[in-house]
Amino acid sequence: MSFTVDGTSGLTFPNSTTQASAGGMTLLGTITPTSANSISISGLNLTNYKQLNIVVNNLSTTSTADDVFMSSNNSQTVGYIGTFSSTSTQFQTFIFVDLATSVQSAMLGGAIAQKVGNITTSTTTIYFRCASTYLFGATGTIRIYGVS
């Protein structure tokens, strides 16, 4: 089987005039954490996206055994994404969110968390929050990509 790739019209399969369509991935924004209990990104328009891919790089907290949540309303009961196990470790992880069902999946501190959160296509702000009064460290980045 062969196919044709044309830089202006895309991918066409043999014996077909139908082109394969592919969604795109767009960087919606980056959060640079501060020493705070809650960090966020606002002004989002998720209407045309089906999924979010979130890349967490070198995030830390000021407490051991600190639960971390991601939500549209700054909750510390909805959207659990994992538990930090050490204040001296900076974590890297991927978080995937299906915007149709609000199901989110993350691996943080070696454990996989799959939960139903509250982030949907109508969400305009995404919060990351530490439990109780614990704080994020002022390290790393969180990059949020929309997948159409």
Tab-separated table of C-alpha atoms in Angstrom:
chain	number	residue	atom	x	y	z
A	1	MET	CA	0.000	0.000	0.000
A	2	SER	CA	1.229	3.437	-0.792
A	3	PHE	CA	-0.065	6.895	-0.140
A	4	THR	CA	0.673	10.407	-1.241
A	5	VAL	CA	1.716	13.271	0.974
A	6	ASP	CA	1.221	16.715	-0.486
A	7	GLY	CA	2.456	19.713	1.479
A	8	THR	CA	-0.593	21.774	0.562
A	9	SER	CA	-3.437	19.275	0.764
A	10	GLY	CA	-2.302	16.679	3.282
A	11	LEU	CA	-2.345	12.884	3.148
A	12	THR	CA	-4.347	11.005	0.508
A	13	PHE	CA	-4.785	7.231	0.462
A	14	PRO	CA	-4.767	5.280	-2.848
A	15	ASN	CA	-8.107	4.898	-4.638
A	16	SER	CA	-9.583	7.589	-2.433
A	17	THR	CA	-10.223	11.276	-2.594
A	18	THR	CA	-10.662	11.412	1.180
A	19	GLN	CA	-7.780	12.899	3.088
A	20	ALA	CA	-6.705	11.779	6.498
A	21	SER	CA	-7.365	14.453	9.037
A	22	ALA	CA	-5.324	14.990	12.117
A	23	GLY	CA	-5.850	17.191	15.086
A	24	GLY	CA	-3.181	19.555	16.184
A	25	MET	CA	-1.515	20.227	19.502
A	26	THR	CA	-1.209	23.836	20.631
A	27	LEU	CA	0.691	25.258	23.583
A	28	LEU	CA	-1.999	27.102	25.546
A	29	GLY	CA	0.302	28.467	28.202
A	30	THR	CA	3.033	27.899	30.740
A	31	ILE	CA	2.864	28.228	34.510
A	32	THR	CA	6.084	29.170	36.266
A	33	PRO	CA	5.404	28.206	39.888
A	34	THR	CA	5.843	30.636	42.738
A	35	SER	CA	6.082	29.789	46.416
A	36	ALA	CA	2.316	29.588	46.900
A	37	ASN	CA	-0.410	27.145	47.963
A	38	SER	CA	-2.177	27.512	44.618
A	39	ILE	CA	-0.878	28.338	41.150
A	40	SER	CA	-2.996	28.811	38.044
A	41	ILE	CA	-3.355	29.752	34.426
A	42	SER	CA	-6.368	31.790	33.317
A	43	GLY	CA	-7.897	33.156	30.135
A	44	LEU	CA	-8.131	29.707	28.550
A	45	ASN	CA	-10.533	28.908	25.714
A	46	LEU	CA	-10.826	25.110	25.516
A	47	THR	CA	-13.917	25.027	23.294
A	48	ASN	CA	-12.166	23.563	20.256
A	49	TYR	CA	-10.057	21.000	22.122
A	50	LYS	CA	-10.750	17.357	22.969
A	51	GLN	CA	-7.878	16.711	25.332
A	52	LEU	CA	-5.220	18.454	27.380
A	53	ASN	CA	-1.657	17.177	27.619
A	54	ILE	CA	0.119	18.753	30.563
A	55	VAL	CA	3.876	18.497	31.037
A	56	VAL	CA	5.152	19.067	34.573
A	57	ASN	CA	8.888	19.680	34.790
A	58	ASN	CA	10.833	20.021	38.075
A	59	LEU	CA	7.839	20.870	40.282
A	60	SER	CA	8.403	20.696	44.042
A	61	THR	CA	6.551	21.323	47.303
A	62	THR	CA	7.631	22.425	50.759
A	63	SER	CA	6.249	19.356	52.520
A	64	THR	CA	6.633	15.605	52.408
A	65	ALA	CA	3.542	13.510	51.680
A	66	ASP	CA	1.795	16.521	50.158
A	67	ASP	CA	-1.268	15.796	48.021
A	68	VAL	CA	-1.572	17.833	44.824
A	69	PHE	CA	-4.842	18.651	43.052
A	70	MET	CA	-5.736	20.075	39.636
A	71	SER	CA	-9.165	21.616	39.116
A	72	SER	CA	-11.172	24.427	37.581
A	73	ASN	CA	-12.262	25.805	40.973
A	74	ASN	CA	-9.129	25.657	43.186
A	75	SER	CA	-10.436	22.617	45.043
A	76	GLN	CA	-8.402	20.441	47.343
A	77	THR	CA	-10.936	17.616	47.157
A	78	VAL	CA	-11.518	17.300	43.390
A	79	GLY	CA	-8.891	16.446	40.800
A	80	TYR	CA	-6.301	14.607	42.890
A	81	ILE	CA	-3.224	14.044	40.704
A	82	GLY	CA	-0.787	12.534	43.191
A	83	THR	CA	1.305	12.835	46.321
A	84	PHE	CA	4.786	14.308	46.556
A	85	SER	CA	6.953	12.093	48.717
A	86	SER	CA	9.909	14.391	49.373
A	87	THR	CA	10.663	18.100	49.622
A	88	SER	CA	14.112	17.601	48.121
A	89	THR	CA	12.858	15.991	44.909
A	90	GLN	CA	11.672	17.858	41.865
A	91	PHE	CA	9.101	15.912	39.901
A	92	GLN	CA	8.463	15.423	36.209
A	93	THR	CA	5.186	13.981	34.987
A	94	PHE	CA	2.568	14.021	32.245
A	95	ILE	CA	-1.104	14.646	32.938
A	96	PHE	CA	-3.763	13.791	30.378
A	97	VAL	CA	-7.292	15.222	30.568
A	98	ASP	CA	-10.212	14.113	28.394
A	99	LEU	CA	-12.351	17.255	28.133
A	100	ALA	CA	-15.560	15.390	27.202
A	101	THR	CA	-15.582	13.262	30.368
A	102	SER	CA	-13.238	15.215	32.709
A	103	VAL	CA	-11.251	12.012	33.270
A	104	GLN	CA	-7.657	12.810	34.091
A	105	SER	CA	-4.676	10.523	34.404
A	106	ALA	CA	-1.341	11.365	35.998
A	107	MET	CA	1.701	9.643	37.422
A	108	LEU	CA	3.267	11.502	40.317
A	109	GLY	CA	5.720	10.144	42.841
A	110	GLY	CA	5.567	6.674	41.290
A	111	ALA	CA	1.803	6.241	41.654
A	112	ILE	CA	-0.805	6.506	38.917
A	113	ALA	CA	-3.881	8.596	39.673
A	114	GLN	CA	-6.895	8.239	37.384
A	115	LYS	CA	-9.794	10.358	38.563
A	116	VAL	CA	-12.758	12.279	37.296
A	117	GLY	CA	-11.986	15.949	37.750
A	118	ASN	CA	-13.954	19.049	36.775
A	119	ILE	CA	-11.972	20.408	33.811
A	120	THR	CA	-14.123	20.589	30.658
A	121	THR	CA	-14.282	22.558	27.410
A	122	SER	CA	-15.954	25.402	29.344
A	123	THR	CA	-13.060	25.740	31.822
A	124	THR	CA	-11.258	29.088	31.603
A	125	THR	CA	-8.846	28.706	34.553
A	126	ILE	CA	-6.865	25.670	35.695
A	127	TYR	CA	-5.537	25.585	39.249
A	128	PHE	CA	-2.841	23.394	40.761
A	129	ARG	CA	-3.151	23.294	44.532
A	130	CYS	CA	-1.289	21.761	47.435
A	131	ALA	CA	-3.263	20.235	50.267
A	132	SER	CA	-3.814	22.218	53.456
A	133	THR	CA	-1.386	25.135	53.802
A	134	TYR	CA	1.598	23.530	52.056
A	135	LEU	CA	3.359	25.455	49.283
A	136	PHE	CA	4.791	24.742	45.872
A	137	GLY	CA	8.464	25.499	45.497
A	138	ALA	CA	9.410	28.296	43.113
A	139	THR	CA	10.925	25.827	40.645
A	140	GLY	CA	10.088	24.279	37.308
A	141	THR	CA	7.324	24.787	34.765
A	142	ILE	CA	3.916	23.404	33.882
A	143	ARG	CA	3.154	23.521	30.141
A	144	ILE	CA	-0.455	23.030	29.041
A	145	TYR	CA	-1.185	21.839	25.503
A	146	GLY	CA	-4.603	21.585	23.877
A	147	VAL	CA	-5.209	18.679	21.489
A	148	SER	CA	-7.910	19.181	18.844
